[in-house]
One Martini backbone bead per residue (centre of mass of N, CA, C, O) as a GRO file, in nm:
protein
  284
    1UNK     BB    1   5.307  -3.313   1.450
    2UNK     BB    2   4.982  -3.237   1.576
    3UNK     BB    3   4.710  -3.091   1.501
    4UNK     BB    4   4.388  -2.988   1.647
    5UNK     BB    5   4.227  -2.946   1.400
    6UNK     BB    6   4.256  -3.236   1.289
    7UNK     BB    7   4.050  -3.323   1.495
    8UNK     BB    8   3.767  -3.569   1.441
    9UNK     BB    9   3.438  -3.727   1.470
   10UNK     BB   10   3.245  -3.945   1.438
   11UNK     BB   11   2.894  -4.098   1.390
   12UNK     BB   12   2.743  -4.302   1.519
   13UNK     BB   13   2.455  -4.467   1.539
   14UNK     BB   14   2.511  -4.533   1.839
   15UNK     BB   15   2.589  -4.500   2.153
   16UNK     BB   16   2.744  -4.614   2.400
   17UNK     BB   17   2.658  -4.447   2.658
   18UNK     BB   18   2.375  -4.460   2.900
   19UNK     BB   19   2.222  -4.209   3.112
   20UNK     BB   20   2.023  -4.204   3.390
   21UNK     BB   21   1.792  -3.980   3.572
   22UNK     BB   22   1.728  -4.107   3.862
   23UNK     BB   23   1.814  -3.873   4.032
   24UNK     BB   24   1.912  -3.565   4.183
   25UNK     BB   25   1.995  -3.717   4.499
   26UNK     BB   26   2.196  -3.615   4.749
   27UNK     BB   27   2.408  -3.630   5.007
   28UNK     BB   28   2.618  -3.501   4.913
   29UNK     BB   29   2.863  -3.220   4.866
   30UNK     BB   30   3.079  -3.200   4.656
   31UNK     BB   31   3.301  -2.949   4.521
   32UNK     BB   32   3.308  -3.022   4.231
   33UNK     BB   33   3.025  -3.064   4.165
   34UNK     BB   34   2.802  -2.988   3.878
   35UNK     BB   35   2.505  -3.019   4.089
   36UNK     BB   36   2.546  -2.695   4.201
   37UNK     BB   37   2.453  -2.592   3.888
   38UNK     BB   38   2.171  -2.706   3.982
   39UNK     BB   39   1.809  -2.669   3.979
   40UNK     BB   40   1.703  -2.953   3.977
   41UNK     BB   41   1.437  -3.202   4.101
   42UNK     BB   42   1.408  -3.524   4.013
   43UNK     BB   43   1.262  -3.833   3.928
   44UNK     BB   44   1.236  -4.104   3.746
   45UNK     BB   45   1.016  -4.266   3.597
   46UNK     BB   46   0.938  -4.610   3.575
   47UNK     BB   47   0.795  -4.599   3.285
   48UNK     BB   48   1.024  -4.479   3.163
   49UNK     BB   49   1.270  -4.632   3.203
   50UNK     BB   50   1.087  -4.873   3.064
   51UNK     BB   51   1.080  -4.770   2.811
   52UNK     BB   52   1.372  -4.722   2.700
   53UNK     BB   53   1.461  -5.021   2.729
   54UNK     BB   54   1.247  -5.121   2.506
   55UNK     BB   55   1.363  -4.955   2.313
   56UNK     BB   56   1.670  -5.036   2.308
   57UNK     BB   57   1.616  -5.336   2.248
   58UNK     BB   58   1.554  -5.314   1.960
   59UNK     BB   59   1.823  -5.291   1.859
   60UNK     BB   60   2.069  -5.461   1.663
   61UNK     BB   61   2.271  -5.320   1.830
   62UNK     BB   62   2.413  -5.349   2.139
   63UNK     BB   63   2.456  -5.194   2.398
   64UNK     BB   64   2.768  -5.103   2.627
   65UNK     BB   65   2.645  -4.913   2.823
   66UNK     BB   66   2.481  -4.849   3.157
   67UNK     BB   67   2.395  -4.568   3.408
   68UNK     BB   68   2.119  -4.474   3.624
   69UNK     BB   69   2.293  -4.237   3.653
   70UNK     BB   70   2.406  -3.929   3.711
   71UNK     BB   71   2.433  -3.747   3.976
   72UNK     BB   72   2.342  -3.882   4.221
   73UNK     BB   73   2.169  -4.116   4.436
   74UNK     BB   74   2.058  -4.439   4.321
   75UNK     BB   75   2.002  -4.556   4.687
   76UNK     BB   76   1.791  -4.331   4.705
   77UNK     BB   77   1.624  -4.519   4.589
   78UNK     BB   78   1.373  -4.802   4.648
   79UNK     BB   79   1.411  -4.930   4.364
   80UNK     BB   80   1.713  -5.030   4.264
   81UNK     BB   81   1.662  -5.309   4.226
   82UNK     BB   82   1.442  -5.336   4.041
   83UNK     BB   83   1.613  -5.146   3.783
   84UNK     BB   84   1.835  -5.341   3.747
   85UNK     BB   85   1.680  -5.621   3.664
   86UNK     BB   86   1.524  -5.466   3.454
   87UNK     BB   87   1.844  -5.383   3.303
   88UNK     BB   88   1.892  -5.747   3.266
   89UNK     BB   89   1.646  -5.833   3.120
   90UNK     BB   90   1.626  -5.656   2.872
   91UNK     BB   91   1.963  -5.582   2.887
   92UNK     BB   92   2.202  -5.889   2.880
   93UNK     BB   93   2.442  -5.692   2.668
   94UNK     BB   94   2.442  -5.520   2.902
   95UNK     BB   95   2.637  -5.303   3.083
   96UNK     BB   96   2.658  -5.215   3.418
   97UNK     BB   97   2.727  -4.873   3.554
   98UNK     BB   98   2.845  -4.726   3.924
   99UNK     BB   99   2.822  -4.451   4.056
  100UNK     BB  100   2.944  -4.354   4.433
  101UNK     BB  101   2.932  -4.247   4.775
  102UNK     BB  102   2.877  -4.521   4.994
  103UNK     BB  103   2.681  -4.488   5.227
  104UNK     BB  104   2.438  -4.726   5.156
  105UNK     BB  105   2.680  -4.934   5.086
  106UNK     BB  106   2.659  -5.245   5.247
  107UNK     BB  107   2.593  -5.574   5.252
  108UNK     BB  108   2.301  -5.585   5.132
  109UNK     BB  109   2.354  -5.440   4.872
  110UNK     BB  110   2.609  -5.618   4.745
  111UNK     BB  111   2.434  -5.873   4.736
  112UNK     BB  112   2.279  -5.797   4.543
  113UNK     BB  113   2.465  -5.669   4.304
  114UNK     BB  114   2.581  -5.978   4.287
  115UNK     BB  115   2.293  -6.016   4.136
  116UNK     BB  116   2.381  -5.904   3.878
  117UNK     BB  117   2.506  -6.019   3.600
  118UNK     BB  118   2.557  -5.687   3.454
  119UNK     BB  119   2.746  -5.642   3.649
  120UNK     BB  120   3.059  -5.428   3.645
  121UNK     BB  121   3.093  -5.142   3.717
  122UNK     BB  122   3.257  -4.942   3.982
  123UNK     BB  123   3.245  -4.620   4.203
  124UNK     BB  124   3.433  -4.426   4.417
  125UNK     BB  125   3.368  -4.145   4.574
  126UNK     BB  126   3.619  -3.982   4.769
  127UNK     BB  127   3.864  -3.774   4.709
  128UNK     BB  128   4.072  -3.876   4.992
  129UNK     BB  129   4.269  -3.973   5.264
  130UNK     BB  130   4.203  -3.773   5.473
  131UNK     BB  131   3.947  -3.708   5.694
  132UNK     BB  132   3.916  -3.406   5.674
  133UNK     BB  133   3.912  -3.365   5.373
  134UNK     BB  134   3.652  -3.560   5.369
  135UNK     BB  135   3.469  -3.364   5.494
  136UNK     BB  136   3.500  -3.105   5.300
  137UNK     BB  137   3.435  -3.202   5.039
  138UNK     BB  138   3.177  -3.406   5.095
  139UNK     BB  139   2.973  -3.374   5.397
  140UNK     BB  140   3.119  -3.675   5.533
  141UNK     BB  141   3.197  -3.819   5.717
  142UNK     BB  142   3.444  -4.069   5.729
  143UNK     BB  143   3.353  -4.364   5.787
  144UNK     BB  144   3.279  -4.409   5.482
  145UNK     BB  145   3.557  -4.553   5.388
  146UNK     BB  146   3.536  -4.796   5.562
  147UNK     BB  147   3.294  -4.874   5.415
  148UNK     BB  148   3.405  -4.952   5.178
  149UNK     BB  149   3.650  -5.102   5.185
  150UNK     BB  150   3.412  -5.325   5.273
  151UNK     BB  151   3.317  -5.353   5.005
  152UNK     BB  152   3.507  -5.421   4.841
  153UNK     BB  153   3.593  -5.708   4.957
  154UNK     BB  154   3.337  -5.823   4.919
  155UNK     BB  155   3.381  -5.834   4.615
  156UNK     BB  156   3.576  -6.001   4.573
  157UNK     BB  157   3.456  -6.265   4.688
  158UNK     BB  158   3.148  -6.211   4.526
  159UNK     BB  159   3.293  -6.038   4.256
  160UNK     BB  160   3.586  -6.070   4.060
  161UNK     BB  161   3.464  -5.921   3.788
  162UNK     BB  162   3.439  -5.650   3.922
  163UNK     BB  163   3.486  -5.331   3.853
  164UNK     BB  164   3.710  -5.193   4.087
  165UNK     BB  165   3.696  -4.829   4.158
  166UNK     BB  166   3.869  -4.527   4.281
  167UNK     BB  167   3.839  -4.191   4.303
  168UNK     BB  168   4.013  -3.863   4.244
  169UNK     BB  169   3.953  -3.509   4.278
  170UNK     BB  170   4.241  -3.362   4.122
  171UNK     BB  171   4.363  -3.070   4.322
  172UNK     BB  172   4.566  -2.820   4.473
  173UNK     BB  173   4.246  -2.673   4.590
  174UNK     BB  174   4.209  -2.998   4.748
  175UNK     BB  175   4.495  -3.124   4.748
  176UNK     BB  176   4.817  -3.277   4.795
  177UNK     BB  177   5.053  -3.454   4.667
  178UNK     BB  178   5.036  -3.664   4.892
  179UNK     BB  179   4.727  -3.724   4.914
  180UNK     BB  180   4.756  -3.878   4.669
  181UNK     BB  181   4.966  -4.106   4.703
  182UNK     BB  182   4.826  -4.202   4.987
  183UNK     BB  183   4.572  -4.304   4.802
  184UNK     BB  184   4.721  -4.495   4.595
  185UNK     BB  185   4.838  -4.679   4.849
  186UNK     BB  186   4.603  -4.787   4.982
  187UNK     BB  187   4.389  -4.886   4.737
  188UNK     BB  188   4.640  -5.100   4.588
  189UNK     BB  189   4.488  -5.399   4.535
  190UNK     BB  190   4.169  -5.348   4.610
  191UNK     BB  191   4.155  -5.108   4.392
  192UNK     BB  192   4.139  -4.840   4.108
  193UNK     BB  193   4.329  -4.579   4.118
  194UNK     BB  194   4.136  -4.251   4.010
  195UNK     BB  195   4.244  -3.986   3.860
  196UNK     BB  196   4.100  -3.641   3.855
  197UNK     BB  197   4.073  -3.344   3.673
  198UNK     BB  198   3.932  -3.079   3.703
  199UNK     BB  199   3.648  -2.933   3.595
  200UNK     BB  200   3.528  -2.608   3.370
  201UNK     BB  201   3.227  -2.671   3.322
  202UNK     BB  202   3.107  -2.341   3.390
  203UNK     BB  203   3.327  -2.225   3.578
  204UNK     BB  204   3.415  -1.944   3.635
  205UNK     BB  205   3.641  -1.991   3.860
  206UNK     BB  206   3.752  -2.223   3.577
  207UNK     BB  207   3.976  -2.150   3.312
  208UNK     BB  208   4.138  -2.201   3.027
  209UNK     BB  209   4.449  -2.095   2.947
  210UNK     BB  210   4.297  -2.197   2.639
  211UNK     BB  211   4.156  -2.251   2.423
  212UNK     BB  212   3.964  -2.463   2.309
  213UNK     BB  213   3.924  -2.710   1.992
  214UNK     BB  214   3.862  -3.001   2.044
  215UNK     BB  215   3.668  -3.235   2.033
  216UNK     BB  216   3.442  -3.381   2.185
  217UNK     BB  217   3.386  -3.714   2.278
  218UNK     BB  218   3.087  -3.717   2.449
  219UNK     BB  219   2.917  -3.640   2.179
  220UNK     BB  220   3.028  -3.943   2.040
  221UNK     BB  221   2.897  -4.137   2.313
  222UNK     BB  222   2.706  -4.022   2.539
  223UNK     BB  223   2.371  -4.011   2.649
  224UNK     BB  224   2.103  -3.834   2.820
  225UNK     BB  225   1.837  -3.903   3.040
  226UNK     BB  226   1.604  -3.701   3.194
  227UNK     BB  227   1.388  -3.743   3.418
  228UNK     BB  228   1.181  -3.574   3.196
  229UNK     BB  229   1.368  -3.616   2.910
  230UNK     BB  230   1.602  -3.459   2.859
  231UNK     BB  231   1.844  -3.392   2.684
  232UNK     BB  232   2.171  -3.531   2.632
  233UNK     BB  233   2.590  -3.499   2.587
  234UNK     BB  234   2.699  -3.408   2.883
  235UNK     BB  235   2.905  -3.497   3.184
  236UNK     BB  236   2.829  -3.119   3.279
  237UNK     BB  237   2.512  -3.124   3.203
  238UNK     BB  238   2.304  -3.062   3.477
  239UNK     BB  239   2.091  -2.848   3.337
  240UNK     BB  240   2.060  -2.884   3.040
  241UNK     BB  241   2.190  -2.621   2.846
  242UNK     BB  242   2.166  -2.710   2.570
  243UNK     BB  243   1.938  -2.825   2.432
  244UNK     BB  244   1.823  -3.149   2.283
  245UNK     BB  245   1.596  -3.185   2.362
  246UNK     BB  246   1.347  -3.491   2.371
  247UNK     BB  247   1.178  -3.780   2.403
  248UNK     BB  248   1.040  -3.975   2.130
  249UNK     BB  249   1.075  -4.266   2.170
  250UNK     BB  250   1.343  -4.258   1.996
  251UNK     BB  251   1.648  -4.307   2.057
  252UNK     BB  252   1.794  -4.379   1.755
  253UNK     BB  253   1.717  -4.083   1.609
  254UNK     BB  254   1.757  -3.860   1.866
  255UNK     BB  255   2.093  -3.877   1.828
  256UNK     BB  256   2.045  -3.742   1.525
  257UNK     BB  257   1.929  -3.493   1.550
  258UNK     BB  258   1.964  -3.133   1.457
  259UNK     BB  259   2.106  -3.051   1.753
  260UNK     BB  260   2.320  -3.273   1.749
  261UNK     BB  261   2.448  -3.223   1.492
  262UNK     BB  262   2.486  -2.889   1.540
  263UNK     BB  263   2.708  -2.991   1.796
  264UNK     BB  264   2.910  -3.138   1.634
  265UNK     BB  265   2.997  -2.983   1.401
  266UNK     BB  266   3.100  -2.713   1.580
  267UNK     BB  267   3.349  -2.902   1.685
  268UNK     BB  268   3.467  -3.030   1.438
  269UNK     BB  269   3.508  -2.732   1.351
  270UNK     BB  270   3.630  -2.538   1.578
  271UNK     BB  271   3.340  -2.398   1.749
  272UNK     BB  272   3.295  -2.443   2.043
  273UNK     BB  273   3.276  -2.152   2.150
  274UNK     BB  274   2.939  -2.139   2.037
  275UNK     BB  275   2.924  -2.266   2.328
  276UNK     BB  276   2.835  -2.177   2.631
  277UNK     BB  277   2.986  -2.456   2.765
  278UNK     BB  278   3.226  -2.537   2.623
  279UNK     BB  279   3.441  -2.280   2.623
  280UNK     BB  280   3.497  -2.320   2.939
  281UNK     BB  281   3.607  -2.633   2.831
  282UNK     BB  282   3.841  -2.888   2.857
  283UNK     BB  283   3.694  -3.099   2.748
  284UNK     BB  284   3.816  -3.391   2.479
   0.00000   0.00000   0.00000
């Protein structure tokens, strides 16, 4: 057996994934989403996006993956196609990944996405099999499931190289085991069913059964730039509570700034309970 306190992570020279908080808007209201815990509202200016891409383009080693949205719905931006075109032009060796509620992914959207050569992964946040559960969970009409199924079918024909995923945040308070099994069966063969346990980061009603000691993987691999230039490295920090500084114009240098270095030291020293957001989180 291996003790959890033996787990430590090295800090790589640069992040594996970069997420741009391009918009905080979303027409869905998924009950598991940490977006509800945020009072931030805004859209990243296009000139900031361009500056970030130009900065990353100078890295000696290409960025592995970029996601043009954090907690919002990317397709609510009218310039979403221009942003993706800019990314693939400036970062031709970086894969673009995207999560969406699928509400705006119609035939025209799919056709445009297929024109982006570095677009490699799309995840549809479905979260349910039964219509009633879907509408309760997301706040969207159940017909949207058919829309997503149609979009998946188009991708399979037009761009079979794109990895297609459908996710369900699964917990006993949301769905039954039967619904989970039906969900997997319904999507199997069309896309990759992805069943995710509900996270407990910062949620007062959800606490880990025992304190988590192991360091968090995401703070050693992911970097998030807020719409206003604020920095985070946590996939659940929708309100940017961690206070890790702001973009200075040199993202690779920011990746090693004093605040991030101290956060990683606390995690690798198994003292994550000293960080308010991290002490009640089950992710590791």
